[in-house]
Coordinates of C-alpha atoms in Angstrom, one line a residue:
Chain C
M1 CA -20.5 -23.9 -113.6
K2 CA -17.0 -25.8 -112.8
K3 CA -16.3 -24.2 -109.5
H4 CA -12.3 -23.6 -108.8
L5 CA -12.7 -26.1 -106.1
N6 CA -9.5 -27.5 -103.7
T7 CA -6.9 -30.0 -105.1
L8 CA -6.3 -33.1 -102.7
F9 CA -2.7 -33.8 -102.3
V10 CA -1.9 -37.5 -101.1
T11 CA 1.4 -37.8 -100.3
T12 CA 1.1 -40.5 -97.5
Q13 CA 2.6 -43.5 -98.4
R14 CA 0.7 -46.9 -99.2
A15 CA -2.7 -44.7 -98.3
Y16 CA -5.5 -46.0 -100.1
L17 CA -8.8 -44.1 -101.3
S18 CA -11.7 -45.2 -102.0
K19 CA -15.5 -44.1 -102.5
A20 CA -18.2 -44.5 -99.7
S21 CA -21.8 -43.0 -101.6
E22 CA -20.6 -38.9 -102.3
T23 CA -17.5 -39.1 -100.5
V24 CA -13.9 -39.7 -101.4
V25 CA -11.8 -41.6 -98.3
V26 CA -8.7 -41.8 -97.7
K27 CA -7.4 -44.9 -95.3
V28 CA -4.0 -45.5 -94.2
E29 CA -3.0 -48.4 -92.8
G30 CA -7.3 -49.6 -92.7
E31 CA -7.9 -46.4 -90.4
V32 CA -9.8 -43.5 -91.8
R33 CA -7.7 -40.5 -91.7
L34 CA -9.8 -38.0 -94.0
Q35 CA -13.5 -38.0 -95.8
L36 CA -14.9 -35.5 -98.2
P37 CA -17.4 -34.8 -100.1
I38 CA -16.7 -35.5 -104.0
H39 CA -18.4 -32.5 -104.8
T40 CA -16.1 -30.5 -102.8
I41 CA -12.5 -31.6 -104.7
G42 CA -11.4 -30.0 -108.0
G43 CA -9.1 -32.7 -108.2
I44 CA -7.1 -35.5 -106.8
V45 CA -3.1 -35.8 -106.7
C46 CA -1.5 -39.3 -105.7
F47 CA 2.5 -38.6 -105.1
G48 CA 4.1 -42.0 -104.7
S49 CA 2.9 -45.9 -103.4
V50 CA -1.0 -44.4 -102.8
S51 CA -3.6 -46.3 -104.4
C52 CA -7.4 -45.7 -105.4
S53 CA -10.3 -47.9 -105.7
P54 CA -12.0 -48.6 -109.5
Y55 CA -14.9 -47.4 -108.0
L56 CA -13.5 -43.9 -107.0
M57 CA -11.7 -43.8 -109.9
G58 CA -15.0 -43.9 -112.6
F59 CA -17.1 -41.3 -109.8
C60 CA -14.0 -38.8 -110.4
A61 CA -14.3 -39.8 -114.0
E62 CA -18.2 -39.3 -114.0
K63 CA -18.0 -36.1 -111.6
G64 CA -15.5 -34.1 -113.9
V65 CA -12.4 -34.4 -111.0
A66 CA -8.9 -35.0 -112.3
L67 CA -7.4 -37.6 -111.1
S68 CA -3.5 -38.1 -111.9
F69 CA -0.8 -40.4 -110.1
L70 CA 2.7 -38.8 -109.6
T71 CA 6.1 -40.3 -108.4
E72 CA 7.4 -39.0 -104.7
Q73 CA 8.9 -36.6 -106.4
G74 CA 6.3 -34.9 -108.5
R75 CA 6.8 -36.8 -111.7
F76 CA 3.9 -37.4 -113.8
L77 CA 3.0 -40.8 -114.0
A78 CA -0.7 -41.2 -115.4
R79 CA -4.4 -39.8 -115.2
V80 CA -7.4 -41.2 -114.9
H81 CA -10.3 -39.8 -117.0
G82 CA -13.6 -41.4 -118.2
P83 CA -15.1 -42.0 -121.5
V84 CA -14.4 -40.0 -124.7
S85 CA -16.8 -37.0 -124.9
G86 CA -20.1 -38.1 -127.2
N87 CA -19.9 -34.4 -128.4
V88 CA -19.3 -35.9 -131.9
L89 CA -20.7 -32.7 -133.7
L90 CA -18.1 -30.8 -132.2
R91 CA -15.0 -33.2 -133.0
R92 CA -16.4 -33.0 -136.6
E93 CA -16.6 -29.8 -136.7
Q94 CA -13.3 -29.1 -135.7
Y95 CA -11.7 -31.7 -138.3
R96 CA -13.2 -29.8 -140.9
W97 CA -12.4 -26.7 -139.9
A98 CA -8.6 -28.5 -139.0
D99 CA -8.8 -28.9 -143.0
D100 CA -10.0 -25.8 -144.3
P101 CA -6.7 -23.1 -144.6
V102 CA -9.1 -20.3 -144.1
R103 CA -10.6 -21.5 -141.1
S104 CA -7.3 -22.6 -139.7
A105 CA -5.9 -19.2 -140.6
N106 CA -8.6 -18.0 -138.6
M107 CA -8.1 -19.8 -135.7
A108 CA -4.5 -19.4 -135.7
R109 CA -5.2 -15.9 -135.8
Y110 CA -6.9 -15.7 -132.5
F111 CA -4.2 -17.8 -130.6
I112 CA -1.2 -15.5 -131.8
V113 CA -3.0 -12.2 -130.9
G114 CA -3.6 -13.9 -127.5
K115 CA 0.0 -14.6 -127.1
I116 CA 1.4 -11.5 -128.9
A117 CA -0.8 -9.1 -126.6
N118 CA 0.1 -11.0 -123.4
C119 CA 3.8 -10.4 -124.1
R120 CA 3.5 -7.1 -124.2
T121 CA 1.6 -6.8 -121.4
V122 CA 4.5 -8.8 -119.4
L123 CA 7.2 -6.2 -120.8
Q124 CA 4.4 -3.7 -120.1
R125 CA 3.6 -4.2 -116.4
V126 CA 7.6 -4.5 -115.6
L127 CA 7.9 -0.9 -117.0
R128 CA 5.2 -0.5 -114.9
D129 CA 6.1 -1.7 -111.6
H130 CA 9.9 -2.2 -111.6
S131 CA 10.8 1.2 -113.4
G132 CA 14.7 2.2 -112.3
K133 CA 15.0 -1.6 -111.8
V134 CA 15.4 -2.4 -115.3
E135 CA 16.9 -1.3 -118.5
E136 CA 13.8 0.2 -120.0
N137 CA 14.8 1.4 -124.0
G138 CA 14.7 -2.2 -125.2
L139 CA 11.4 -3.0 -123.5
R140 CA 9.8 0.3 -124.8
R141 CA 11.2 -0.6 -128.3
T142 CA 10.0 -4.1 -128.3
V143 CA 6.5 -3.2 -126.7
I144 CA 6.1 -0.8 -129.3
L145 CA 7.1 -3.4 -132.0
L146 CA 4.9 -6.6 -130.7
G147 CA 1.7 -3.7 -131.0
R148 CA 2.7 -3.6 -134.8
C149 CA 2.9 -7.2 -135.1
L150 CA -0.6 -7.5 -133.5
E151 CA -1.8 -5.0 -135.9
R152 CA -0.1 -6.6 -138.8
C153 CA -2.2 -10.0 -138.2
N154 CA -5.4 -8.1 -138.1
H155 CA -6.4 -8.7 -141.3
E156 CA -3.9 -11.4 -142.3
S157 CA -5.2 -14.5 -143.4
D158 CA -2.5 -16.5 -144.7
L159 CA -1.5 -19.4 -142.3
E160 CA 2.2 -18.6 -143.2
V161 CA 2.5 -15.1 -143.3
L162 CA 0.8 -15.4 -139.5
R163 CA 3.4 -17.7 -138.6
G164 CA 6.3 -15.6 -139.9
I165 CA 4.6 -12.4 -137.6
E166 CA 4.2 -14.7 -134.2
G167 CA 8.3 -16.1 -134.9
E168 CA 9.1 -12.5 -135.4
S169 CA 7.4 -11.5 -132.3
A170 CA 8.8 -14.7 -130.5
H171 CA 12.6 -13.8 -131.2
A172 CA 12.0 -9.4 -130.2
Y173 CA 10.2 -10.2 -126.9
F174 CA 12.9 -13.4 -125.7
A175 CA 15.4 -11.0 -126.8
V176 CA 15.0 -8.8 -124.0
F177 CA 13.7 -11.6 -121.4
D178 CA 17.3 -11.8 -120.2
N179 CA 16.1 -8.2 -118.6
L180 CA 13.7 -8.8 -116.6
I181 CA 15.4 -11.5 -114.1
V182 CA 16.8 -9.0 -112.0
A183 CA 18.0 -11.6 -109.1
Q184 CA 20.5 -14.4 -108.6
K185 CA 22.2 -13.0 -112.4
D186 CA 25.4 -15.0 -112.2
A187 CA 22.9 -18.6 -112.0
F188 CA 20.4 -17.4 -114.2
S189 CA 20.6 -15.3 -117.4
F190 CA 18.9 -15.8 -120.7
K191 CA 20.2 -15.7 -124.0
E192 CA 17.7 -17.1 -126.5
R193 CA 15.2 -20.0 -126.2
N194 CA 16.5 -23.6 -126.6
R195 CA 14.5 -26.7 -126.0
R196 CA 15.4 -29.8 -126.9
P197 CA 17.2 -30.6 -124.5
P198 CA 17.3 -27.0 -122.3
L199 CA 20.9 -26.2 -122.3
D200 CA 20.4 -23.7 -119.2
N201 CA 18.8 -22.9 -115.9
V202 CA 16.0 -20.3 -117.4
N203 CA 15.0 -22.5 -120.0
C204 CA 15.0 -25.6 -118.0
L205 CA 12.1 -24.0 -116.4
L206 CA 10.5 -22.7 -118.8
S207 CA 10.5 -25.7 -120.3
F208 CA 9.0 -27.6 -117.4
L209 CA 6.0 -24.8 -116.7
Y210 CA 5.3 -24.8 -120.5
T211 CA 4.7 -29.0 -119.5
L212 CA 2.3 -28.3 -116.8
L213 CA 0.3 -25.7 -119.0
T214 CA 0.3 -28.4 -121.6
H215 CA -1.4 -31.0 -119.1
D216 CA -3.3 -28.4 -118.7
A217 CA -4.6 -27.4 -121.8
R218 CA -5.3 -30.7 -122.9
S219 CA -7.3 -31.9 -120.0
A220 CA -9.8 -28.7 -120.7
L221 CA -10.4 -29.8 -124.0
E222 CA -10.9 -33.0 -123.7
T223 CA -13.3 -32.0 -120.6
I224 CA -15.1 -30.2 -123.1
G225 CA -15.1 -32.5 -126.0
L226 CA -12.6 -31.4 -128.6
D227 CA -9.7 -33.4 -129.6
P228 CA -6.6 -32.3 -128.1
A229 CA -4.5 -33.8 -130.9
V230 CA -6.4 -31.6 -134.0
G231 CA -5.0 -28.1 -133.9
F232 CA -4.9 -24.8 -136.5
L233 CA -1.5 -23.1 -135.6
H234 CA 0.2 -26.3 -134.8
R235 CA 0.1 -29.1 -137.5
D236 CA -1.0 -32.6 -136.4
R237 CA 2.2 -34.4 -136.0
P238 CA 1.6 -38.5 -134.4
G239 CA 2.0 -37.7 -130.6
R240 CA 1.9 -34.0 -130.3
P241 CA -1.4 -32.7 -128.8
S242 CA -1.6 -29.8 -131.1
L243 CA -4.7 -28.1 -130.3
A244 CA -3.3 -28.3 -126.6
L245 CA -0.1 -26.7 -128.1
D246 CA -2.5 -24.0 -129.7
L247 CA -4.6 -23.3 -126.5
V248 CA -1.3 -23.0 -124.6
E249 CA -0.3 -20.1 -126.3
E250 CA -2.0 -17.4 -125.3
F251 CA -1.0 -18.7 -121.9
R252 CA 3.0 -18.8 -122.1
P253 CA 3.5 -15.5 -121.0
F254 CA 0.5 -14.7 -118.5
L255 CA 1.0 -17.6 -116.4
A256 CA 4.5 -19.6 -117.3
D257 CA 6.8 -16.8 -118.1
R258 CA 5.6 -14.5 -115.2
L259 CA 5.4 -17.7 -112.9
A260 CA 9.6 -18.3 -113.9
L261 CA 10.3 -15.0 -113.2
S262 CA 8.9 -14.2 -110.0
L263 CA 10.4 -18.2 -109.0
I264 CA 13.6 -16.7 -109.9
N265 CA 13.4 -12.7 -108.6
L266 CA 12.2 -13.7 -105.4
R267 CA 15.0 -16.9 -105.2
K268 CA 12.3 -19.5 -104.9
V269 CA 14.7 -21.5 -106.6
Q270 CA 18.8 -21.4 -107.0
G271 CA 20.6 -22.6 -109.4
R272 CA 22.2 -25.7 -106.8
G273 CA 18.2 -26.9 -108.1
F274 CA 19.5 -27.3 -111.1
K275 CA 21.8 -30.1 -112.3
V276 CA 24.6 -29.8 -115.7
M277 CA 25.0 -33.7 -117.6
E278 CA 27.2 -34.5 -119.3
S279 CA 25.3 -33.4 -122.7
G280 CA 25.1 -30.1 -121.3
A281 CA 21.9 -30.5 -121.2
V282 CA 19.9 -29.2 -117.6
K283 CA 17.5 -30.6 -115.3
M284 CA 15.9 -29.9 -112.5
E285 CA 16.9 -31.5 -109.4
D286 CA 13.4 -32.7 -107.2
D287 CA 13.0 -30.4 -104.7
T288 CA 13.0 -27.6 -107.2
R289 CA 10.3 -29.5 -109.1
K290 CA 8.3 -29.5 -106.3
A291 CA 9.1 -26.4 -105.9
V292 CA 8.0 -25.0 -108.8
I293 CA 4.5 -27.5 -109.1
T294 CA 3.5 -25.7 -106.0
A295 CA 4.1 -22.4 -107.0
Y296 CA 2.1 -23.2 -109.7
Q297 CA -0.7 -24.8 -107.9
E298 CA -1.1 -21.6 -105.7
R299 CA -1.0 -19.7 -108.6
K300 CA -4.1 -21.2 -110.2
Q301 CA -6.0 -20.7 -107.3
E302 CA -5.8 -16.7 -107.4
E303 CA -8.8 -15.0 -108.4
I304 CA -9.2 -13.1 -111.7
I305 CA -12.0 -11.5 -114.1
H306 CA -12.3 -13.0 -117.1
P307 CA -11.7 -10.2 -119.9
F308 CA -14.1 -11.2 -122.0
L309 CA -17.0 -13.2 -119.9
E310 CA -16.5 -10.4 -117.4
E311 CA -17.0 -12.6 -114.1
K312 CA -14.9 -13.3 -111.3
T313 CA -13.1 -16.9 -111.6
T314 CA -9.5 -18.2 -110.9
V315 CA -6.7 -18.7 -113.0
G316 CA -6.9 -22.0 -112.9
L317 CA -10.3 -22.4 -114.3
L318 CA -9.1 -19.8 -117.0
M319 CA -8.0 -22.6 -120.0
H320 CA -11.1 -24.7 -118.9
M321 CA -13.5 -21.3 -120.1
Q322 CA -11.1 -20.9 -122.9
A323 CA -11.4 -24.6 -124.4
L324 CA -15.3 -24.1 -123.7
L325 CA -15.4 -20.7 -125.5
M326 CA -13.6 -22.1 -128.6
A327 CA -16.1 -25.0 -128.6
R328 CA -19.0 -22.8 -128.5
H329 CA -17.3 -20.5 -131.7
V330 CA -16.7 -24.1 -133.4
R331 CA -20.1 -24.7 -133.2
G332 CA -21.2 -21.4 -134.8
D333 CA -22.5 -19.9 -131.7
M334 CA -20.0 -16.6 -131.8
D335 CA -18.8 -15.2 -134.2
G336 CA -14.8 -15.5 -133.3
Y337 CA -12.7 -17.1 -130.4
P338 CA -12.2 -14.6 -127.8
P339 CA -8.3 -15.3 -126.7
F340 CA -7.7 -14.7 -122.9
V341 CA -5.9 -11.7 -122.9
W342 CA -4.3 -10.1 -119.6
K343 CA -4.4 -6.3 -119.6
Chain L
M1 CA -45.4 -43.6 -139.2
M2 CA -43.1 -46.0 -136.6
Y3 CA -39.7 -45.2 -135.5
S4 CA -37.2 -48.0 -134.8
E5 CA -36.0 -48.8 -131.7
D6 CA -31.9 -47.6 -133.1
D7 CA -32.8 -43.5 -132.7
P8 CA -35.1 -43.2 -130.2
I9 CA -35.1 -39.9 -127.9
M10 CA -35.0 -39.8 -124.5
I11 CA -38.1 -39.0 -122.6
S12 CA -36.2 -36.7 -120.2
A13 CA -35.7 -34.6 -123.4
L14 CA -39.1 -33.7 -124.1
Q15 CA -39.0 -32.1 -120.2
H16 CA -36.0 -30.5 -121.6
Y17 CA -37.4 -28.8 -124.7
V18 CA -39.6 -27.6 -122.6
F19 CA -37.5 -26.0 -120.4
C20 CA -35.5 -24.6 -123.2
P21 CA -34.6 -25.9 -126.6
R22 CA -30.8 -24.4 -125.7
Q23 CA -30.8 -26.7 -122.9
C24 CA -31.8 -29.9 -124.5
A25 CA -29.4 -29.4 -127.3
L26 CA -26.7 -29.0 -125.1
I27 CA -28.0 -32.0 -123.1
H28 CA -28.8 -34.4 -126.1
I29 CA -26.5 -32.9 -128.9
E30 CA -23.8 -31.3 -127.2
Q31 CA -23.6 -33.6 -124.4
V32 CA -22.6 -31.6 -122.0
W33 CA -23.9 -32.4 -118.6
A34 CA -23.1 -29.6 -115.3
E35 CA -23.3 -31.7 -112.5
S36 CA -24.5 -29.3 -110.5
R37 CA -26.3 -29.3 -106.7
L38 CA -29.5 -29.9 -108.0
T39 CA -29.1 -32.5 -110.4
A40 CA -27.0 -34.1 -107.7
E41 CA -29.7 -34.4 -105.3
G42 CA -32.4 -35.1 -108.0
R43 CA -30.2 -38.4 -109.4
I44 CA -29.4 -39.4 -105.8
M45 CA -33.2 -39.3 -104.8
H46 CA -34.1 -41.3 -108.2
E47 CA -31.4 -43.5 -107.7
K48 CA -33.2 -44.6 -103.7
V49 CA -36.8 -44.8 -105.8
H50 CA -35.1 -47.2 -108.3
E51 CA -33.2 -49.3 -105.3
E52 CA -36.3 -49.7 -103.1
G53 CA -37.7 -52.8 -105.4
N54 CA -41.0 -53.6 -106.0
E55 CA -43.5 -53.9 -103.1
S56 CA -47.3 -54.5 -103.1
R57 CA -49.3 -52.4 -100.5
G58 CA -53.0 -53.5 -100.0
S59 CA -54.7 -53.9 -103.4
V60 CA -51.8 -51.7 -105.1
R61 CA -48.7 -53.4 -106.4
I62 CA -45.6 -50.9 -107.4
A63 CA -43.4 -51.4 -109.8
R64 CA -40.0 -49.0 -109.7
G65 CA -37.6 -48.2 -112.4
L66 CA -39.5 -49.5 -115.2
P67 CA -38.2 -49.4 -118.7
L68 CA -40.6 -47.4 -121.3
R69 CA -40.8 -47.2 -125.1
S70 CA -42.9 -45.9 -127.7
L71 CA -42.2 -46.8 -131.5
R72 CA -45.0 -44.7 -132.5
L73 CA -43.6 -41.7 -131.1
G74 CA -39.4 -42.8 -131.2
L75 CA -39.2 -42.7 -126.9
V76 CA -37.2 -44.4 -124.6
G77 CA -36.8 -43.7 -121.1
V78 CA -37.4 -45.1 -117.1
A79 CA -40.4 -44.7 -115.2
D80 CA -39.4 -44.1 -111.0
V81 CA -42.5 -45.6 -110.2
V82 CA -45.8 -47.0 -111.9
E83 CA -48.6 -48.0 -109.5
F84 CA -50.7 -50.8 -110.9
H85 CA -54.2 -50.7 -108.7
G86 CA -56.2 -53.7 -108.5
T87 CA -59.7 -53.3 -110.3
G88 CA -60.8 -56.3 -108.4
K89 CA -61.3 -58.2 -111.5
G90 CA -58.2 -59.9 -111.6
A91 CA -57.3 -56.6 -114.0
W92 CA -54.8 -54.0 -112.9
Q93 CA -54.6 -50.5 -113.9
P94 CA -51.3 -48.8 -114.5
L95 CA -50.4 -45.2 -113.3
P96 CA -47.1 -43.5 -113.8
V97 CA -46.0 -41.7 -110.4
E98 CA -42.6 -39.1 -111.5
Y99 CA -41.1 -37.7 -108.1
K100 CA -39.3 -34.3 -108.8
R101 CA -37.0 -33.0 -106.2
G102 CA -38.1 -29.4 -106.3
K103 CA -41.5 -27.6 -105.9
P104 CA -44.4 -27.7 -109.0
K105 CA -43.3 -25.8 -112.1
F106 CA -45.3 -23.2 -113.7
D107 CA -44.2 -24.7 -117.3
L108 CA -45.8 -27.9 -118.5
S109 CA -42.7 -30.0 -118.3
D110 CA -43.4 -32.2 -115.8
A111 CA -46.5 -33.1 -116.8
V112 CA -45.2 -33.6 -120.4
Q113 CA -42.8 -35.9 -118.8
L114 CA -45.5 -38.0 -117.1
C115 CA -47.8 -38.0 -120.3
A116 CA -44.8 -39.2 -122.5
Q117 CA -44.8 -42.5 -120.1
A118 CA -48.2 -42.9 -120.1
L119 CA -48.3 -43.1 -124.2
C120 CA -45.4 -45.6 -123.6
L121 CA -47.3 -47.7 -121.0
E122 CA -50.3 -47.5 -123.5
E123 CA -48.6 -48.3 -126.2
M124 CA -46.4 -51.4 -124.8
L125 CA -49.7 -52.7 -122.2
S126 CA -52.2 -52.0 -124.7
I127 CA -54.4 -50.1 -122.2
V128 CA -55.4 -46.8 -121.6
V129 CA -54.2 -45.0 -119.0
P130 CA -56.0 -42.1 -118.2
E131 CA -53.9 -40.1 -115.4
G132 CA -51.0 -40.4 -113.3
A133 CA -49.5 -38.3 -110.6
L134 CA -46.3 -36.1 -109.9
F135 CA -44.7 -35.8 -106.3
Y136 CA -42.7 -33.0 -105.6
G137 CA -39.5 -33.0 -103.0
K138 CA -39.8 -29.7 -101.4
T139 CA -43.9 -29.5 -100.5
R140 CA -44.4 -33.7 -100.0
R141 CA -47.6 -33.0 -102.3
R142 CA -48.6 -35.4 -104.7
T143 CA -50.5 -33.9 -107.8
D144 CA -53.0 -35.8 -110.1
V145 CA -52.4 -35.5 -113.9
A146 CA -55.2 -36.2 -116.0
F147 CA -53.8 -37.4 -119.0
D148 CA -56.4 -35.3 -121.2
E149 CA -56.9 -34.2 -125.0
A150 CA -55.0 -31.7 -124.9
L151 CA -52.1 -32.5 -122.5
R152 CA -51.8 -35.5 -125.4
R153 CA -51.7 -33.5 -128.3
E154 CA -48.5 -31.2 -126.4
T155 CA -47.4 -34.2 -125.3
E156 CA -46.9 -35.6 -128.9
E157 CA -46.0 -32.3 -131.0
T158 CA -43.0 -31.8 -128.4
A159 CA -42.0 -35.0 -128.6
S160 CA -41.8 -34.2 -132.5
R161 CA -40.4 -31.2 -132.3
T162 CA -37.8 -32.2 -129.7
R163 CA -37.0 -35.2 -132.8
D164 CA -36.2 -32.5 -135.2
L165 CA -34.2 -30.6 -132.9
I166 CA -31.8 -33.4 -131.9
S167 CA -31.7 -34.7 -135.5
G168 CA -31.5 -31.4 -137.0
G169 CA -28.0 -31.6 -134.7
V170 CA -28.1 -27.8 -134.8
T171 CA -27.8 -26.2 -131.4
P172 CA -30.5 -22.7 -131.0
P173 CA -28.5 -19.4 -129.5
P174 CA -29.4 -18.4 -126.4
V175 CA -32.4 -16.1 -125.0
Y176 CA -31.3 -14.7 -121.6
T177 CA -34.3 -14.9 -119.2
K178 CA -34.5 -15.1 -115.7
R179 CA -35.5 -18.9 -115.7
C180 CA -31.2 -19.2 -116.7
K181 CA -30.2 -18.8 -113.1
N182 CA -31.6 -21.8 -112.0
C183 CA -30.3 -23.7 -115.1
S184 CA -27.6 -25.8 -114.7
L185 CA -26.0 -25.6 -117.6
V186 CA -25.9 -22.1 -118.0
A187 CA -22.3 -21.3 -117.6
G188 CA -21.6 -24.0 -120.4
C189 CA -24.4 -21.8 -122.5
M190 CA -23.0 -18.6 -121.6
P191 CA -26.3 -16.8 -122.8
K192 CA -25.6 -13.3 -121.6
A193 CA -22.1 -13.3 -123.4
I194 CA -23.1 -15.2 -126.9
A195 CA -26.5 -12.7 -126.7
K196 CA -24.0 -10.0 -127.7
Q197 CA -23.8 -8.8 -130.9
R198 CA -20.8 -9.8 -132.8
P199 CA -19.1 -9.5 -129.0
V200 CA -15.8 -11.1 -129.8
T201 CA -15.0 -8.4 -133.2
R202 CA -15.4 -5.6 -130.7
Y203 CA -13.3 -7.5 -127.7
L204 CA -10.5 -8.3 -130.5
A205 CA -10.4 -5.2 -131.6
A206 CA -9.8 -3.4 -128.2
V207 CA -7.5 -5.7 -127.6
T208 CA -5.1 -5.1 -131.1
K209 CA -5.5 -1.3 -131.5
E210 CA -2.6 1.1 -129.8
I211 CA -2.0 1.7 -126.7

């Protein structure tokens, strides 16, 4: 199994990474600073001027070790990955399904059910753990409404109707999202979701976390051999990783929204870490971005029981497992795709 | 009936098929390969064997990493080691030796793989190969294998069943047995979850009902 392994972060400028038999060697100014067996590493992230031998790149690709290059501030530059997966039968079937409205609607329903169920759990958890600190009546009403949306999804096979239900539930969920912010209200208030560009601090934070999720979803799908660009709920659009966006849906509330809330509520990010540009668009300062990435990485190391497979795993491996389950469904092993649903 | 060079199956696929047809399908149809500690050790052992190159010891010449094929059975592969024993009349008798990192198995998978190598050698060199040997890393033991009629028939039938499986493109459903614990693909195969009846339908019913 893919085990959750540690990620090697290389932040020392002008470090050089190379391969020596089954190990990764980190040299700084010609001196070996670190040597690790490759099978103990899940990923390598290089910040800034860090270089890497092509043999190590090939080795990482072969071993499924994610190798990424970021700027010193943590902005994504590039990722090294090996050849496209050879599972052509899987990809062909994926394309056939994407061309079939009934199959597409079915898949879309799984993603939407996962998303709505997890939105509902986010609200239920807040009601359970922070009762008294939040305005409860609105949250309760929304929980009931989301439950109804879930039931309406049950026997719906029309993609447009499903998209309508998804839109309605997202609208209801974001209408009470501001109630979940209980600290730093002056800097972090939320009215509605806006994306292109984000116009306030909360939206800026959410957008950045959704981007991180999409990167991970894309990687997971590519690793399994599915084409991240051909989706079911999200239709093809050149340059858009539609299937990655489909897979991200069930993870938005569980992983990104909750992380954004805890960063704000625990004061891990502050208003001064965001900047309003001349157009009104909001962007993150570098150290805020770094803090968010660090929090996201820490979150991914937490252990969790997979709700469908009932096996212990880590948050960071959930996407990989979901991509695998999706592939097994497309290849006819299973009677459906079980979205990750957090209780 | 002869197969073309364009569409061969790997000799190693026969061994996978004997162990478990689904494992064979996952590797050769779905192109899944989970590098586990076991396969990594096996690979390193093979690489070492192939890197050592050829040598002669008395009347034995040892060839390593020998590419093999059989058009009759539609197989290709590489033999770890083939010993050529001098028969004294300027002729050499090939004897394939396959290295395994573990211990002897209870099924025929290793013997079938070795026999497939012998059938390739016979076709390529127009010579009879009556026996070979299996070497197990764990026990450091070498076991002789005679390529009798029964093993040859078993190997040819396995080759044809393996070819049907791979060209059919359908991955068979899992059957969970205690062998699954030692399989490097168990995570991607998910035998326990998939073997249940309509698992996803039941899971989703629990998700969408009123709480």
